[in-house]
PDB file of C-alpha atoms in Angstrom:
ATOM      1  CA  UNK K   1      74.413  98.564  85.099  1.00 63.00           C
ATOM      2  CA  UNK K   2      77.661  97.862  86.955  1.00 75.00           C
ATOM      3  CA  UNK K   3      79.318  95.052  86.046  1.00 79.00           C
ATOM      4  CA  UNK K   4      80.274  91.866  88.802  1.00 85.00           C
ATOM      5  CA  UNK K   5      83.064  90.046  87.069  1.00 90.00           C
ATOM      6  CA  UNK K   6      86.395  90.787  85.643  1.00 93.00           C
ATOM      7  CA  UNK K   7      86.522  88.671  82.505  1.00 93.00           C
ATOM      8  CA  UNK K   8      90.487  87.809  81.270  1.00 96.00           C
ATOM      9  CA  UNK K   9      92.463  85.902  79.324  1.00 97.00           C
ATOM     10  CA  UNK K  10      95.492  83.683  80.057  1.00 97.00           C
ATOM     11  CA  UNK K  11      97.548  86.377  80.589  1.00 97.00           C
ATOM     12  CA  UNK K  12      94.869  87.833  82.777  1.00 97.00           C
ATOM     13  CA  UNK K  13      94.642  90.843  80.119  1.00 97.00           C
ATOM     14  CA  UNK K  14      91.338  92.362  80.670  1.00 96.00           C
ATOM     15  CA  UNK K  15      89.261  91.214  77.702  1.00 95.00           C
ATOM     16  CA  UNK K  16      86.076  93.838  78.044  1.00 92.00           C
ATOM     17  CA  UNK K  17      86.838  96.867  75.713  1.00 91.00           C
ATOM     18  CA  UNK K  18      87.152 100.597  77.486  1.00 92.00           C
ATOM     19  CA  UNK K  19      85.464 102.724  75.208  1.00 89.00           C
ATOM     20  CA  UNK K  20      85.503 102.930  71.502  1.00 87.00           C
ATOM     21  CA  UNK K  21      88.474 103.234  68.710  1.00 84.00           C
ATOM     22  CA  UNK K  22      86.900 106.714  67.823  1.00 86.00           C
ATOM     23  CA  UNK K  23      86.598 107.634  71.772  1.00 88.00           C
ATOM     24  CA  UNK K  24      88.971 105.536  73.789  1.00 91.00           C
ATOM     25  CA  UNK K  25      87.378 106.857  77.317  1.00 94.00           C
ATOM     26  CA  UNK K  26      85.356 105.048  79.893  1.00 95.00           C
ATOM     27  CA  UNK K  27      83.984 106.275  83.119  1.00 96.00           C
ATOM     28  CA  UNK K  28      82.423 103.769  85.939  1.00 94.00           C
ATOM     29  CA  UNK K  29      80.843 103.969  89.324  1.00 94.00           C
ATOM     30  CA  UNK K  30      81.417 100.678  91.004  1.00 94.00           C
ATOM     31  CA  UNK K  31      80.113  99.082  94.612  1.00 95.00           C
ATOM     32  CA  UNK K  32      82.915  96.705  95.071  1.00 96.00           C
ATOM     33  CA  UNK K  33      81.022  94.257  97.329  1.00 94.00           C
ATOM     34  CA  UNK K  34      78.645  93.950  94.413  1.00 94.00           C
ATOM     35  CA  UNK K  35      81.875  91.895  92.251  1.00 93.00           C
ATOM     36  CA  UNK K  36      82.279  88.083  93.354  1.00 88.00           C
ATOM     37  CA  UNK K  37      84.136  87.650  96.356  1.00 88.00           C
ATOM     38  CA  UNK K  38      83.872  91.600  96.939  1.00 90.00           C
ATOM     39  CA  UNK K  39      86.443  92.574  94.965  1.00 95.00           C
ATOM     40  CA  UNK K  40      87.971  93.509  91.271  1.00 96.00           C
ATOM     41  CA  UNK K  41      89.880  90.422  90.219  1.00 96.00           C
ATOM     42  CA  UNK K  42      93.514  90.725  89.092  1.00 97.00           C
ATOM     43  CA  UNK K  43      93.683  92.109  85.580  1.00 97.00           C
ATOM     44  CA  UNK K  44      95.777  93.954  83.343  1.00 97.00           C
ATOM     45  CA  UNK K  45      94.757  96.396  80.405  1.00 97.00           C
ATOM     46  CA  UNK K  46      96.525  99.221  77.994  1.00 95.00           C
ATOM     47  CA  UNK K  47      94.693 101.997  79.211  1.00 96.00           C
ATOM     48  CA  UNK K  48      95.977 104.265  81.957  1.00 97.00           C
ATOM     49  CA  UNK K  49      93.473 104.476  84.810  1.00 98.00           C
ATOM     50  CA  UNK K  50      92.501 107.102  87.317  1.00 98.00           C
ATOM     51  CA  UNK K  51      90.472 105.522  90.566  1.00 98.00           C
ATOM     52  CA  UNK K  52      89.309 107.577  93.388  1.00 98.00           C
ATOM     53  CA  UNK K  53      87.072 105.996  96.047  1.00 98.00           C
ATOM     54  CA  UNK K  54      84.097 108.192  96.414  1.00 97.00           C
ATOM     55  CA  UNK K  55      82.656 106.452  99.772  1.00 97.00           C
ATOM     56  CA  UNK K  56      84.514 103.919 102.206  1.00 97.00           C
ATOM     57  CA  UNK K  57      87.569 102.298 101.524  1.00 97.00           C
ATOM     58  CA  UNK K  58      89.130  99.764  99.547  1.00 98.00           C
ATOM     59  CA  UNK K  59      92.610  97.966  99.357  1.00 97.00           C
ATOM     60  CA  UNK K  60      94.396  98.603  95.702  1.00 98.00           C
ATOM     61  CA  UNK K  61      96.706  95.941  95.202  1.00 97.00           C
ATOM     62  CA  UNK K  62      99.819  96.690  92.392  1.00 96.00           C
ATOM     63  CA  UNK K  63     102.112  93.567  92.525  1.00 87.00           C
ATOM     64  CA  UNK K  64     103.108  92.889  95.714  1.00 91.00           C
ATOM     65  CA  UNK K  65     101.645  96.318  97.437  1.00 95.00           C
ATOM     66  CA  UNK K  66      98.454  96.801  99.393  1.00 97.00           C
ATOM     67  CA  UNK K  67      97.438 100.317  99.435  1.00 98.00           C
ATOM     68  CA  UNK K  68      94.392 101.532 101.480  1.00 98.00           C
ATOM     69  CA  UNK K  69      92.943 104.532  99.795  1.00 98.00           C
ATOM     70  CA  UNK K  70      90.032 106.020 102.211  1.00 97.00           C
ATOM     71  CA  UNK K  71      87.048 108.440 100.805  1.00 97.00           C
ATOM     72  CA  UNK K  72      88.513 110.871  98.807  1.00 97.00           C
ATOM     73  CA  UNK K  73      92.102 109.220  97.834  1.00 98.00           C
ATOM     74  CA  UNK K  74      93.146 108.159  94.910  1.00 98.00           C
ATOM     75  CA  UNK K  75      95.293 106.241  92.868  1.00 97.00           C
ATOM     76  CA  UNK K  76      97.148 106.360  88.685  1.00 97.00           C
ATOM     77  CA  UNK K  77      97.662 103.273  88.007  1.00 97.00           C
ATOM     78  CA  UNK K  78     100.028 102.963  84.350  1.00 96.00           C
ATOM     79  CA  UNK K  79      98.568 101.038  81.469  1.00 96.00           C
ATOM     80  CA  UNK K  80      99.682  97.391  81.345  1.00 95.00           C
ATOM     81  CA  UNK K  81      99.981  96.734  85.259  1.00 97.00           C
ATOM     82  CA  UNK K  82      98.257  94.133  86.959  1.00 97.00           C
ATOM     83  CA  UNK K  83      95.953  94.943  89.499  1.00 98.00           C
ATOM     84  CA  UNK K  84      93.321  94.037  91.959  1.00 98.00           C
ATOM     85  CA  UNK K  85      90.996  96.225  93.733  1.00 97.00           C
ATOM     86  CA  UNK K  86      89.320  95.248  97.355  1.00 96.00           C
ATOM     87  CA  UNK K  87      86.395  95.866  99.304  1.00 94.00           C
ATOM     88  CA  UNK K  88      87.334  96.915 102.405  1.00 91.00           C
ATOM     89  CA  UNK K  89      84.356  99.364 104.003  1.00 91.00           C
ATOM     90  CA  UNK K  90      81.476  99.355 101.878  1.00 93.00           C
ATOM     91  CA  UNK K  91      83.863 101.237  99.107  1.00 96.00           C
ATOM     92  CA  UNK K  92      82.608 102.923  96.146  1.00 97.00           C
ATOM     93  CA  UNK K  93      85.228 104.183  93.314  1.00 97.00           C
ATOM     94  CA  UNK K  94      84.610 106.495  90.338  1.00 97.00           C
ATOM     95  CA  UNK K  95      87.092 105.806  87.731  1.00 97.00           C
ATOM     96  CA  UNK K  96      88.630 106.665  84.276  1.00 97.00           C
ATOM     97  CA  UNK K  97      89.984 104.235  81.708  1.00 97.00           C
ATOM     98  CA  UNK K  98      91.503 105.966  78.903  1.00 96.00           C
ATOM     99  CA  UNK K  99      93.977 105.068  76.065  1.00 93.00           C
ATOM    100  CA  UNK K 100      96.979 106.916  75.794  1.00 93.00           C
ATOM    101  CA  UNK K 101      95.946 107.862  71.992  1.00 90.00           C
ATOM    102  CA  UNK K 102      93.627 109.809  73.865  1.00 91.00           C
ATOM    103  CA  UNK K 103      96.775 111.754  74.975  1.00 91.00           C
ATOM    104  CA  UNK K 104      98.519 111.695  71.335  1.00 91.00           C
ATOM    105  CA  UNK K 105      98.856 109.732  68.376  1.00 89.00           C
ATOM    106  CA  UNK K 106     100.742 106.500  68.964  1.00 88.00           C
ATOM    107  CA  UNK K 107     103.187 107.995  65.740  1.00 90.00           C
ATOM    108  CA  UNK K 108     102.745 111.584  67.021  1.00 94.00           C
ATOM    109  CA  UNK K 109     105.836 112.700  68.305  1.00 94.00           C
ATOM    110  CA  UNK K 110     104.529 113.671  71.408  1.00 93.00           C
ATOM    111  CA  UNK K 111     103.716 109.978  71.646  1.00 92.00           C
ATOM    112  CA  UNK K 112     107.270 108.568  71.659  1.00 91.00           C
ATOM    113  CA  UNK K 113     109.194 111.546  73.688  1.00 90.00           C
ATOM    114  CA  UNK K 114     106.640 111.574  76.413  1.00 90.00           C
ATOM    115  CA  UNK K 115     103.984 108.890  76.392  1.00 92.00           C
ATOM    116  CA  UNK K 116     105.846 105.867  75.429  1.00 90.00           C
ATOM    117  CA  UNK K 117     108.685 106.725  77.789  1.00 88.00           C
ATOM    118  CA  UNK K 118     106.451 106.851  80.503  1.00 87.00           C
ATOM    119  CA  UNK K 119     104.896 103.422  79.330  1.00 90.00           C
ATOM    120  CA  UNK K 120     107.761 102.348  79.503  1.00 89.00           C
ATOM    121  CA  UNK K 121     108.944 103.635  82.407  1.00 89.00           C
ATOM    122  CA  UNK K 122     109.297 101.620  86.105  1.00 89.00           C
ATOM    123  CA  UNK K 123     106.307 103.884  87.403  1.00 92.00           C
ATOM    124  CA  UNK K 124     103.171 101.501  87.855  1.00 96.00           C
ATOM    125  CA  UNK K 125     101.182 103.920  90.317  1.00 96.00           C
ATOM    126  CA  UNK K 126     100.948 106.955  91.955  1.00 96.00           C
ATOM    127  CA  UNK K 127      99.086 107.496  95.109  1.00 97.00           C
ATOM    128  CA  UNK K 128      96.819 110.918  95.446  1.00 98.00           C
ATOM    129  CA  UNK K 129      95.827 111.909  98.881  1.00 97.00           C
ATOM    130  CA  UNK K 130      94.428 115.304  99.520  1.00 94.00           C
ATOM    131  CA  UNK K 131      97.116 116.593 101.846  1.00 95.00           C
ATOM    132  CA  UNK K 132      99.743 117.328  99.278  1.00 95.00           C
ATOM    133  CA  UNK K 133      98.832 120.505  96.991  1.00 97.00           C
ATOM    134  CA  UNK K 134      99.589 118.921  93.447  1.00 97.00           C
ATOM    135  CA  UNK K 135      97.617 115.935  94.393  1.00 98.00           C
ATOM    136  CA  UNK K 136      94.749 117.861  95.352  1.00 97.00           C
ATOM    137  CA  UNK K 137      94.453 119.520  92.510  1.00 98.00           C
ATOM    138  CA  UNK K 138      94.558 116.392  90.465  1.00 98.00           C
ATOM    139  CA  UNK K 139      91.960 115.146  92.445  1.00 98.00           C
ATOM    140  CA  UNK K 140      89.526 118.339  92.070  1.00 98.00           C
ATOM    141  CA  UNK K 141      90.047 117.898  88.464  1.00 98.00           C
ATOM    142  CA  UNK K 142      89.267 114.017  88.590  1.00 98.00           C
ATOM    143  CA  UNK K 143      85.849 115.214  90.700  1.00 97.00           C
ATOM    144  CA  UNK K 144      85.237 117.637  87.806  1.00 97.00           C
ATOM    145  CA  UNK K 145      85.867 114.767  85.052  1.00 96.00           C
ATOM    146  CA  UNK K 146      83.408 112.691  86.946  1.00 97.00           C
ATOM    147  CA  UNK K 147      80.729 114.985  87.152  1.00 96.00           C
ATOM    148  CA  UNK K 148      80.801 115.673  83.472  1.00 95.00           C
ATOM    149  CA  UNK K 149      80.661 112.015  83.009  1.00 94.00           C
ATOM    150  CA  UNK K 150      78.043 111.192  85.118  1.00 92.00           C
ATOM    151  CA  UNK K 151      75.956 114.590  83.867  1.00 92.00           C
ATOM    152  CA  UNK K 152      76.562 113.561  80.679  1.00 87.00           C
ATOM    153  CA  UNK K 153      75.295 110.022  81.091  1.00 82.00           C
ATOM    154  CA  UNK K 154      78.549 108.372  80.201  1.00 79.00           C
ATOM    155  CA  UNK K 155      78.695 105.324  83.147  1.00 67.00           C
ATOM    156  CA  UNK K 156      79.443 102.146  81.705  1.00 62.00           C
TER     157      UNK K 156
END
């Protein structure tokens, strides 16, 4: 059952958990006009997400950008960045919510060369579109991840 609200706390941190501690992974499939007001509230949480809309279109909104992403586009958006996703043609999105444990051990060392760098890092999104090669492919691999999901019976 999709959920309709975004639920926060003061610092708009998004209170509802993405996954487990043992699997920190959560797939959804979400009809944005079915959220009050027709769209994802601002929000914030630690896991990295992957969104791609999957029919329609819908405005993505990173701090002060408003990005259209059309059916079949994408968007990475870093863990801890606030965010607010839009209804803006009867859009649906498939997305990913993962932690970056999921990636490596927050003590690993993996974790603090790479990861935390990149947590740390000034990069808050990346937009995929289809039309450049390495985004493509990141995007076949996202349709891939979905279809496992939803075979698999994982939707939130």
């Amino acid at each position: 059952m999709q959920i309709t609200k975004i639920i926060t706390d003061e610092t708009l941190r998004e209170l509802r958990a993405h996954g487990t501690e043992e699997f920190p992974f959560q797939y959804n499939q979400e009809e944005i006009r079915k959220y009050d007001e027709g769209k994802i509230e601002w929000h914030w949480h630690k896991e990295f997400e992957f969104v791609v809309v999957t029919k329609g279109a819908v405005f993505c909104l990173i701090g002060n950008q408003r990005i259209l992403l059309n059916t079949g586009e994408g968007l990475f958006i870093n863990a801890r960045i606030i965010h607010s996703i839009e209804n803006c043609n009867q859009g649906v999105i498939s997305n990913i919510l993962f932690s970056p444990d999921l990636i490596a051990a927050d003590k690993s060392v993996i974790h603090k060369k790479y990861i935390k760098e990149f947590l740390e890092s000034d990069s808050s999104h990346i937009v995929l579109k289809r039309d450049e090669k390495w985004q493509e492919e990141i995007l076949r691999k996202l349709d891939g991840v979905f279809a496992v999901c939803r075979k698999k019976g994982m939707m939130s």
